[in-house]
Amino acid sequence: MSSSLLPLAVGAPGRPLAVTGASRIDLATFLEHVRGVAALLPPGRHAVNLCEDRYRFLVGFCAVALRGQVNLLPPSRAPAVVAEVQQRHAQAWCLGDTAPDPLPAGWFALPEELPRLPGDVPQLDAAQLVAIGFTSGSTGAPAANPKTWGAFVTSTAQNLQALGDLWGGHAPAVVATVPPQHMYGMEMSVLLPLLAPAVLHAGRPFFPQDVAQALAEMPAPRLLVTTPVHLKALVESGVELPPLAGIVTATAPLPPPLAEAAETRFATEVREVFGSTETCIFARRRTAREQAWTLLPGVRLEPQEDGTRVHAPHLPGAVLLADLVELLPEGRFLLRGRRADLLEIAGKRASLGDLTRRLLAVPGVRDAVMVQLDPEPGQAVGRIAALVVAPEREEADILRELRAGMDAVFLPRPLRRVECLPRNETGKLPRDAVLALLRGEG
């Protein structure tokens, strides 16, 4: 990507950018906050951005970039995870909403009242590294993925082409249940308000009633950015939501019945987007009505034996994903699982995804996951194990029902009943947390 200067934000100075509590913040005020905070930041090369308030995260993110430093976006706020991210990156300090007590070394807390400095709209070099995102760890150790400002600008333009018809020519008001540190949350609730006429809600509502209240605080058209786990809770809660322009979901496969139920319940379209920390969003579909995905403009997939290479205008080079695809005409494709999920035991084949779906179909099972354990000494293949949330069912009963429709070699041993699965903030299941529960830890 050729080097050039690109604006930090777009739009008229008076356009609304954020709603935080009872306050409405316009673009000019936001840019004054960015310049004011940038002047206060400590020296260094990397900042672990741990702000939970979405507006203050956005101010901190832009201020760090304006100082020529890089935002580190850890997959979790757990102290051990944050410490590991700091250790892996030189001159790294932490940025937060408030100051912990006691204050750890290398911590900078944003002042309660953000400082303001006037000036022109800041420009960043397209080639400037502004963030490093980390994978969730659902398939192993989190991996670092650098992002330039030019890549973010290009990918956001693609997202607008893929989703803009949901809200037409009006500026959408975005309420998100996903953290801004997650790449999907970054794309849909941080970059969209910066680089499109969109308004962000500063909070990150979790419970259904909180989501309803946050949406009610925003003007129409309203866009809910969420995950299948949060969407399922919303549908089952019976909560009433104000009219929505659309619901966008990602981070885990969206079951078609849930998509259909959400569209009926909330009288809006549910659009699922597909991507990863490595690639950002590159495809979309209306899951209630179609199985195939549609590629975003300029994206091309190249199936490989061990996955799929993704070519896109915002990527500096092709990215290899573990997902297996079947290409269709007119820029569409079907997902056929992940190479790591494919199992071959005693000459028989299955996929962890399909086995998990079978487990979830057992009456009384509310949540579940199947995994393949590492091989034991002297064994070539690891056993299958499962965690299941089923308060009213016994483990033996669940196994009995599975045995009726599943080959015995794929039955989970052990199958452990737990109160809840160790899902992270986006609903993913880090492998190390799953294995710890299977060992009876926690």
Short mmCIF file of C-alpha atoms in Angstrom, two decimals:
data_model
loop_
_atom_site.label_atom_id
_atom_site.label_comp_id
_atom_site.label_asym_id
_atom_site.label_seq_id
_atom_site.Cartn_x
_atom_site.Cartn_y
_atom_site.Cartn_z
CA MET A 1 0.00 0.00 0.00
CA SER A 2 1.55 3.34 -1.05
CA SER A 3 2.36 5.85 1.67
CA SER A 4 0.00 8.83 1.95
CA LEU A 5 -1.68 10.93 4.61
CA LEU A 6 -5.21 10.01 5.64
CA PRO A 7 -7.51 11.86 8.09
CA LEU A 8 -8.01 10.46 11.58
CA ALA A 9 -11.75 11.07 11.27
CA VAL A 10 -14.17 12.24 8.60
CA GLY A 11 -17.23 14.49 8.53
CA ALA A 12 -18.32 18.00 9.47
CA PRO A 13 -17.04 19.36 12.81
CA GLY A 14 -20.55 19.49 14.25
CA ARG A 15 -21.59 15.96 13.31
CA PRO A 16 -22.54 13.79 16.30
CA LEU A 17 -19.92 11.16 17.07
CA ALA A 18 -20.75 9.69 20.50
CA VAL A 19 -23.35 9.42 23.22
CA THR A 20 -21.89 9.02 26.70
CA GLY A 21 -24.36 9.18 29.55
CA ALA A 22 -26.47 12.31 29.06
CA SER A 23 -23.80 13.96 26.89
CA ARG A 24 -23.75 14.21 23.11
CA ILE A 25 -20.23 14.67 21.72
CA ASP A 26 -19.57 16.08 18.26
CA LEU A 27 -16.56 15.44 16.04
CA ALA A 28 -14.85 18.75 16.86
CA THR A 29 -15.02 18.09 20.63
CA PHE A 30 -13.74 14.56 20.14
CA LEU A 31 -10.72 15.77 18.18
CA GLU A 32 -9.97 18.33 20.90
CA HIS A 33 -10.06 15.49 23.44
CA VAL A 34 -7.68 13.42 21.28
CA ARG A 35 -5.14 16.23 20.99
CA GLY A 36 -5.46 17.03 24.71
CA VAL A 37 -4.88 13.44 25.81
CA ALA A 38 -2.05 12.94 23.30
CA ALA A 39 -0.18 15.79 24.96
CA LEU A 40 -0.36 13.99 28.34
CA LEU A 41 0.61 10.46 27.34
CA PRO A 42 3.87 8.97 28.64
CA PRO A 43 6.72 8.16 26.26
CA GLY A 44 7.03 4.66 24.91
CA ARG A 45 6.41 2.55 21.83
CA HIS A 46 3.34 0.53 22.80
CA ALA A 47 0.21 1.19 24.87
CA VAL A 48 -1.98 -1.65 26.15
CA ASN A 49 -5.40 -0.02 25.69
CA LEU A 50 -7.62 -1.39 28.47
CA CYS A 51 -10.30 1.33 28.49
CA GLU A 52 -13.79 -0.15 28.93
CA ASP A 53 -15.78 3.02 28.22
CA ARG A 54 -16.01 2.91 24.43
CA TYR A 55 -15.67 6.66 23.95
CA ARG A 56 -12.63 6.90 26.20
CA PHE A 57 -11.15 3.87 24.45
CA LEU A 58 -11.63 5.72 21.14
CA VAL A 59 -10.01 8.88 22.48
CA GLY A 60 -7.11 6.88 23.90
CA PHE A 61 -6.71 4.83 20.71
CA CYS A 62 -6.47 7.94 18.54
CA ALA A 63 -4.24 9.80 21.01
CA VAL A 64 -1.79 6.89 21.09
CA ALA A 65 -1.72 6.81 17.28
CA LEU A 66 -1.27 10.59 17.14
CA ARG A 67 1.82 10.22 19.35
CA GLY A 68 3.23 7.66 16.91
CA GLN A 69 2.79 4.79 19.34
CA VAL A 70 0.98 1.48 18.81
CA ASN A 71 -2.20 0.29 20.56
CA LEU A 72 -1.93 -3.25 21.92
CA LEU A 73 -5.35 -4.93 22.07
CA PRO A 74 -5.12 -8.00 24.33
CA PRO A 75 -7.70 -10.79 24.02
CA SER A 76 -8.48 -10.47 27.74
CA ARG A 77 -8.04 -8.05 30.65
CA ALA A 78 -6.76 -10.85 32.87
CA PRO A 79 -3.57 -9.61 34.60
CA ALA A 80 -1.50 -12.56 33.36
CA VAL A 81 -2.59 -11.96 29.75
CA VAL A 82 -1.87 -8.22 29.98
CA ALA A 83 1.54 -8.89 31.56
CA GLU A 84 2.44 -11.32 28.78
CA VAL A 85 1.47 -8.78 26.09
CA GLN A 86 3.61 -6.14 27.81
CA GLN A 87 6.59 -8.48 28.07
CA ARG A 88 6.42 -9.31 24.36
CA HIS A 89 6.52 -5.64 23.26
CA ALA A 90 9.23 -3.12 24.04
CA GLN A 91 8.48 0.04 26.03
CA ALA A 92 4.87 -0.96 26.71
CA TRP A 93 2.66 0.83 29.22
CA CYS A 94 -1.04 0.45 30.12
CA LEU A 95 -3.84 2.91 29.40
CA GLY A 96 -7.06 2.69 31.41
CA ASP A 97 -10.26 4.54 32.29
CA THR A 98 -9.32 4.79 35.96
CA ALA A 99 -6.26 4.21 38.11
CA PRO A 100 -6.10 0.87 39.97
CA ASP A 101 -5.26 0.96 43.66
CA PRO A 102 -2.42 0.35 44.21
CA LEU A 103 -1.21 1.87 40.97
CA PRO A 104 1.03 -0.61 39.12
CA ALA A 105 4.18 0.51 37.36
CA GLY A 106 3.73 1.68 33.79
CA TRP A 107 0.05 2.61 34.15
CA PHE A 108 -1.58 5.79 32.82
CA ALA A 109 -5.20 6.57 33.70
CA LEU A 110 -7.22 9.00 31.63
CA PRO A 111 -8.27 12.02 33.70
CA GLU A 112 -11.95 12.09 34.65
CA GLU A 113 -12.40 15.31 32.69
CA LEU A 114 -10.64 14.91 29.38
CA PRO A 115 -8.37 17.81 28.42
CA ARG A 116 -9.03 19.71 25.20
CA LEU A 117 -6.67 21.25 22.66
CA PRO A 118 -7.89 22.97 19.46
CA GLY A 119 -6.33 22.32 16.06
CA ASP A 120 -6.85 20.88 12.60
CA VAL A 121 -8.04 17.35 11.83
CA PRO A 122 -5.01 15.10 12.49
CA GLN A 123 -3.56 13.15 9.56
CA LEU A 124 -1.88 9.76 9.82
CA ASP A 125 0.41 8.09 7.32
CA ALA A 126 -1.37 5.18 5.63
CA ALA A 127 1.63 2.97 6.41
CA GLN A 128 1.68 3.87 10.12
CA LEU A 129 1.27 0.89 12.43
CA VAL A 130 -1.55 1.90 14.79
CA ALA A 131 -2.63 -1.37 16.44
CA ILE A 132 -1.69 -4.95 17.15
CA GLY A 133 -4.65 -7.25 17.69
CA PHE A 134 -4.41 -10.69 19.23
CA THR A 135 -6.33 -13.85 18.41
CA SER A 136 -8.62 -15.18 21.12
CA GLY A 137 -6.64 -18.29 21.96
CA SER A 138 -9.56 -20.59 21.15
CA THR A 139 -7.22 -22.85 19.16
CA GLY A 140 -3.96 -22.20 21.01
CA ALA A 141 -1.75 -19.32 22.16
CA PRO A 142 -2.92 -15.81 21.11
CA ALA A 143 -1.06 -14.57 18.02
CA ALA A 144 -0.18 -10.94 17.26
CA ASN A 145 -1.58 -9.25 14.14
CA PRO A 146 -0.32 -5.76 13.19
CA LYS A 147 -2.71 -3.24 11.58
CA THR A 148 -1.82 -0.04 9.70
CA TRP A 149 -4.05 3.02 9.47
CA GLY A 150 -4.37 2.60 5.71
CA ALA A 151 -5.56 -0.99 6.14
CA PHE A 152 -8.20 0.12 8.63
CA VAL A 153 -9.43 2.88 6.30
CA THR A 154 -9.72 0.45 3.38
CA SER A 155 -11.44 -2.30 5.37
CA THR A 156 -13.94 0.18 6.84
CA ALA A 157 -14.90 1.33 3.34
CA GLN A 158 -15.53 -2.34 2.46
CA ASN A 159 -17.69 -2.82 5.56
CA LEU A 160 -19.78 0.20 4.59
CA GLN A 161 -20.43 -1.32 1.18
CA ALA A 162 -21.45 -4.60 2.80
CA LEU A 163 -23.70 -3.19 5.52
CA GLY A 164 -24.68 0.35 4.57
CA ASP A 165 -27.99 -0.68 2.99
CA LEU A 166 -29.25 -1.65 6.47
CA TRP A 167 -29.48 2.00 7.50
CA GLY A 168 -29.74 3.71 4.13
CA GLY A 169 -28.49 7.28 3.82
CA HIS A 170 -28.77 8.10 7.53
CA ALA A 171 -26.05 7.93 10.17
CA PRO A 172 -26.54 4.75 12.24
CA ALA A 173 -26.41 4.82 16.03
CA VAL A 174 -24.22 1.87 17.05
CA VAL A 175 -24.73 -0.06 20.30
CA ALA A 176 -22.23 -2.90 20.75
CA THR A 177 -22.05 -5.74 23.25
CA VAL A 178 -18.51 -6.67 22.18
CA PRO A 179 -15.38 -5.05 23.66
CA PRO A 180 -13.51 -2.52 21.50
CA GLN A 181 -10.28 -4.49 21.99
CA HIS A 182 -11.70 -7.33 19.88
CA MET A 183 -11.10 -6.79 16.15
CA TYR A 184 -14.80 -7.18 15.30
CA GLY A 185 -15.65 -4.66 18.03
CA MET A 186 -12.92 -2.39 16.75
CA GLU A 187 -14.23 -2.50 13.17
CA MET A 188 -17.91 -2.04 13.94
CA SER A 189 -17.94 0.25 16.98
CA VAL A 190 -14.69 2.23 16.79
CA LEU A 191 -13.63 2.58 13.16
CA LEU A 192 -17.18 2.96 11.83
CA PRO A 193 -17.89 6.13 13.90
CA LEU A 194 -14.46 7.52 12.99
CA LEU A 195 -14.56 6.89 9.25
CA ALA A 196 -18.29 6.99 8.48
CA PRO A 197 -21.23 9.13 9.59
CA ALA A 198 -22.02 6.88 12.55
CA VAL A 199 -22.63 7.57 16.25
CA LEU A 200 -21.28 5.28 18.97
CA HIS A 201 -22.75 4.47 22.37
CA ALA A 202 -20.00 4.68 24.97
CA GLY A 203 -21.20 1.72 27.02
CA ARG A 204 -20.89 -2.01 26.54
CA PRO A 205 -24.22 -3.37 27.77
CA PHE A 206 -24.22 -7.02 28.78
CA PHE A 207 -27.63 -8.06 30.13
CA PRO A 208 -30.70 -7.87 27.84
CA GLN A 209 -32.32 -5.04 29.79
CA ASP A 210 -29.09 -3.03 29.59
CA VAL A 211 -29.01 -3.54 25.81
CA ALA A 212 -32.60 -2.32 25.55
CA GLN A 213 -31.83 0.75 27.63
CA ALA A 214 -28.71 1.62 25.62
CA LEU A 215 -30.64 1.33 22.35
CA ALA A 216 -33.42 3.53 23.76
CA GLU A 217 -30.84 6.25 24.51
CA MET A 218 -29.82 6.39 20.84
CA PRO A 219 -31.60 8.02 17.90
CA ALA A 220 -32.85 6.02 14.92
CA PRO A 221 -31.62 4.30 12.85
CA ARG A 222 -30.20 1.94 15.48
CA LEU A 223 -27.66 -0.80 14.74
CA LEU A 224 -26.99 -3.54 17.28
CA VAL A 225 -23.52 -5.09 17.04
CA THR A 226 -23.46 -8.33 19.00
CA THR A 227 -22.56 -12.03 19.17
CA PRO A 228 -24.62 -15.23 18.95
CA VAL A 229 -24.31 -15.74 22.72
CA HIS A 230 -25.69 -12.26 23.48
CA LEU A 231 -28.32 -12.52 20.75
CA LYS A 232 -29.59 -15.80 22.17
CA ALA A 233 -29.95 -14.19 25.60
CA LEU A 234 -31.86 -11.27 24.07
CA VAL A 235 -34.28 -13.54 22.20
CA GLU A 236 -34.94 -15.73 25.24
CA SER A 237 -35.32 -12.82 27.67
CA GLY A 238 -38.52 -11.46 26.14
CA VAL A 239 -37.16 -7.92 26.46
CA GLU A 240 -38.65 -5.28 24.17
CA LEU A 241 -36.21 -3.37 21.95
CA PRO A 242 -36.86 -0.08 20.15
CA PRO A 243 -37.03 -0.29 16.32
CA LEU A 244 -33.76 -1.48 14.79
CA ALA A 245 -32.22 -0.82 11.38
CA GLY A 246 -30.40 -4.13 11.71
CA ILE A 247 -28.45 -6.55 13.87
CA VAL A 248 -24.88 -7.52 13.00
CA THR A 249 -23.31 -10.58 14.58
CA ALA A 250 -19.94 -12.37 14.50
CA THR A 251 -17.28 -14.18 16.62
CA ALA A 252 -18.98 -17.61 16.42
CA PRO A 253 -21.29 -19.45 13.99
CA LEU A 254 -24.86 -18.15 14.15
CA PRO A 255 -27.39 -21.02 14.14
CA PRO A 256 -30.04 -20.37 11.43
CA PRO A 257 -32.93 -21.03 13.87
CA LEU A 258 -31.56 -18.33 16.17
CA ALA A 259 -31.22 -15.91 13.24
CA GLU A 260 -34.82 -16.62 12.22
CA ALA A 261 -36.08 -16.19 15.79
CA ALA A 262 -34.24 -12.88 16.18
CA GLU A 263 -35.57 -11.51 12.87
CA THR A 264 -39.11 -12.42 13.87
CA ARG A 265 -38.76 -11.22 17.46
CA PHE A 266 -37.20 -7.84 16.65
CA ALA A 267 -38.66 -7.24 13.16
CA THR A 268 -35.31 -6.53 11.56
CA GLU A 269 -32.60 -8.19 9.46
CA VAL A 270 -29.83 -10.13 11.16
CA ARG A 271 -26.67 -9.97 9.09
CA GLU A 272 -23.77 -12.24 10.01
CA VAL A 273 -20.25 -11.14 9.06
CA PHE A 274 -17.24 -13.41 8.66
CA GLY A 275 -13.64 -12.58 9.36
CA SER A 276 -10.84 -12.95 11.86
CA THR A 277 -8.29 -10.93 13.77
CA GLU A 278 -5.84 -11.75 10.96
CA THR A 279 -8.10 -10.65 8.09
CA CYS A 280 -10.79 -8.33 9.53
CA ILE A 281 -14.30 -8.77 8.05
CA PHE A 282 -14.32 -10.08 4.49
CA ALA A 283 -17.75 -11.68 3.91
CA ARG A 284 -21.40 -11.42 4.95
CA ARG A 285 -24.69 -13.32 4.75
CA ARG A 286 -28.29 -13.17 5.92
CA THR A 287 -28.18 -16.39 7.91
CA ALA A 288 -31.96 -16.73 8.32
CA ARG A 289 -32.35 -17.04 4.54
CA GLU A 290 -29.05 -18.21 3.03
CA GLN A 291 -26.27 -20.64 3.74
CA ALA A 292 -23.68 -19.17 1.36
CA TRP A 293 -21.49 -16.20 2.18
CA THR A 294 -20.92 -13.22 -0.13
CA LEU A 295 -17.41 -11.79 -0.38
CA LEU A 296 -16.87 -8.08 0.21
CA PRO A 297 -15.70 -6.01 -2.79
CA GLY A 298 -12.18 -6.87 -3.94
CA VAL A 299 -11.84 -9.99 -1.79
CA ARG A 300 -10.71 -13.27 -3.36
CA LEU A 301 -10.39 -16.71 -1.76
CA GLU A 302 -7.89 -19.37 -2.78
CA PRO A 303 -8.65 -22.83 -1.33
CA GLN A 304 -5.64 -24.77 -0.06
CA GLU A 305 -5.22 -28.29 1.27
CA ASP A 306 -4.73 -26.95 4.80
CA GLY A 307 -7.16 -24.02 4.69
CA THR A 308 -7.93 -20.96 2.58
CA ARG A 309 -5.81 -18.01 1.46
CA VAL A 310 -7.62 -14.68 1.72
CA HIS A 311 -6.63 -11.90 -0.69
CA ALA A 312 -8.12 -8.47 0.04
CA PRO A 313 -7.35 -4.80 -0.75
CA HIS A 314 -6.68 -4.02 2.93
CA LEU A 315 -4.25 -6.92 3.44
CA PRO A 316 -0.55 -6.43 2.65
CA GLY A 317 -0.40 -10.04 1.49
CA ALA A 318 -2.48 -13.21 1.39
CA VAL A 319 -3.51 -14.57 4.80
CA LEU A 320 -3.94 -18.30 5.34
CA LEU A 321 -6.94 -19.28 7.49
CA ALA A 322 -7.69 -22.76 8.78
CA ASP A 323 -11.24 -22.60 7.39
CA LEU A 324 -12.09 -24.87 4.46
CA VAL A 325 -14.38 -23.40 1.79
CA GLU A 326 -16.26 -24.41 -1.34
CA LEU A 327 -16.26 -21.64 -3.94
CA LEU A 328 -19.51 -20.76 -5.69
CA PRO A 329 -20.25 -18.42 -8.63
CA GLU A 330 -20.67 -14.65 -8.22
CA GLY A 331 -18.25 -14.20 -5.32
CA ARG A 332 -20.00 -16.58 -2.94
CA PHE A 333 -18.76 -19.54 -0.91
CA LEU A 334 -19.76 -22.19 1.60
CA LEU A 335 -17.86 -22.97 4.78
CA ARG A 336 -16.88 -26.62 5.09
CA GLY A 337 -15.37 -26.57 8.58
CA ARG A 338 -11.80 -26.14 9.76
CA ARG A 339 -8.91 -28.49 9.08
CA ALA A 340 -8.14 -28.61 12.82
CA ASP A 341 -11.75 -29.67 13.52
CA LEU A 342 -11.68 -32.66 11.18
CA LEU A 343 -11.30 -35.97 13.00
CA GLU A 344 -10.24 -39.39 11.76
CA ILE A 345 -10.43 -42.12 14.38
CA ALA A 346 -10.39 -45.85 13.62
CA GLY A 347 -10.88 -45.09 9.93
CA LYS A 348 -14.01 -43.01 10.57
CA ARG A 349 -14.37 -39.27 9.97
CA ALA A 350 -16.28 -36.47 11.67
CA SER A 351 -15.87 -32.81 12.61
CA LEU A 352 -15.85 -31.26 16.06
CA GLY A 353 -18.34 -28.66 14.86
CA ASP A 354 -20.86 -31.28 13.81
CA LEU A 355 -20.34 -33.31 16.99
CA THR A 356 -20.94 -30.20 19.07
CA ARG A 357 -24.15 -29.48 17.16
CA ARG A 358 -25.37 -33.01 17.90
CA LEU A 359 -24.63 -32.51 21.59
CA LEU A 360 -26.47 -29.18 21.62
CA ALA A 361 -29.49 -30.90 20.04
CA VAL A 362 -29.95 -33.18 23.08
CA PRO A 363 -33.01 -31.98 25.03
CA GLY A 364 -32.04 -30.10 28.17
CA VAL A 365 -28.57 -29.13 26.92
CA ARG A 366 -28.22 -25.35 27.10
CA ASP A 367 -24.60 -24.99 26.04
CA ALA A 368 -21.82 -27.39 25.11
CA VAL A 369 -18.48 -27.86 23.42
CA MET A 370 -16.59 -30.89 22.11
CA VAL A 371 -12.78 -30.91 21.92
CA GLN A 372 -10.07 -33.35 21.00
CA LEU A 373 -7.51 -33.83 23.73
CA ASP A 374 -3.80 -34.16 23.08
CA PRO A 375 -2.76 -37.80 22.53
CA GLU A 376 -1.76 -39.70 25.65
CA PRO A 377 1.71 -41.32 25.76
CA GLY A 378 1.84 -44.22 23.35
CA GLN A 379 -1.35 -43.15 21.56
CA ALA A 380 -1.48 -41.66 18.06
CA VAL A 381 -4.90 -39.98 18.41
CA GLY A 382 -6.31 -37.89 21.23
CA ARG A 383 -9.63 -38.75 22.88
CA ILE A 384 -12.80 -36.68 22.41
CA ALA A 385 -14.06 -34.81 25.49
CA ALA A 386 -16.98 -32.50 26.17
CA LEU A 387 -18.23 -29.85 28.54
CA VAL A 388 -21.98 -29.48 28.83
CA VAL A 389 -24.37 -27.11 30.61
CA ALA A 390 -27.49 -29.18 31.37
CA PRO A 391 -28.75 -28.57 34.91
CA GLU A 392 -31.67 -30.99 34.60
CA ARG A 393 -29.87 -33.88 32.86
CA GLU A 394 -27.42 -36.47 34.15
CA GLU A 395 -24.17 -37.14 32.30
CA ALA A 396 -25.08 -40.79 31.73
CA ASP A 397 -28.44 -39.82 30.22
CA ILE A 398 -26.80 -37.38 27.81
CA LEU A 399 -24.28 -40.01 26.71
CA ARG A 400 -27.09 -42.52 26.20
CA GLU A 401 -28.91 -40.13 23.84
CA LEU A 402 -25.70 -39.31 21.97
CA ARG A 403 -24.93 -43.01 21.51
CA ALA A 404 -28.19 -43.45 19.59
CA GLY A 405 -27.04 -41.13 16.79
CA MET A 406 -23.24 -40.98 17.05
CA ASP A 407 -20.56 -43.52 16.28
CA ALA A 408 -19.07 -44.88 19.49
CA VAL A 409 -15.51 -43.78 18.57
CA PHE A 410 -16.65 -40.14 18.72
CA LEU A 411 -18.50 -40.32 22.04
CA PRO A 412 -16.91 -37.88 24.50
CA ARG A 413 -14.86 -39.50 27.25
CA PRO A 414 -15.05 -37.67 29.54
CA LEU A 415 -18.28 -35.70 29.31
CA ARG A 416 -18.27 -33.27 32.21
CA ARG A 417 -21.33 -31.31 33.34
CA VAL A 418 -20.54 -27.73 34.43
CA GLU A 419 -22.54 -24.69 35.54
CA CYS A 420 -21.33 -22.58 32.61
CA LEU A 421 -18.74 -22.68 29.86
CA PRO A 422 -15.63 -20.49 30.21
CA ARG A 423 -16.60 -18.12 27.39
CA ASN A 424 -14.64 -14.89 27.04
CA GLU A 425 -16.11 -11.44 26.40
CA THR A 426 -17.00 -12.29 22.80
CA GLY A 427 -18.41 -15.74 23.53
CA LYS A 428 -15.36 -17.70 22.36
CA LEU A 429 -13.94 -20.61 24.34
CA PRO A 430 -10.17 -20.38 24.95
CA ARG A 431 -8.75 -23.89 24.68
CA ASP A 432 -6.69 -23.63 27.87
CA ALA A 433 -9.79 -22.67 29.89
CA VAL A 434 -11.76 -25.59 28.42
CA LEU A 435 -8.97 -28.04 29.24
CA ALA A 436 -8.71 -26.70 32.79
CA LEU A 437 -12.44 -27.36 33.37
CA LEU A 438 -12.10 -30.85 31.93
CA ARG A 439 -9.32 -31.47 34.45
CA GLY A 440 -11.67 -30.35 37.21
CA GLU A 441 -9.88 -27.05 37.81
CA GLY A 442 -11.95 -23.94 38.54
#
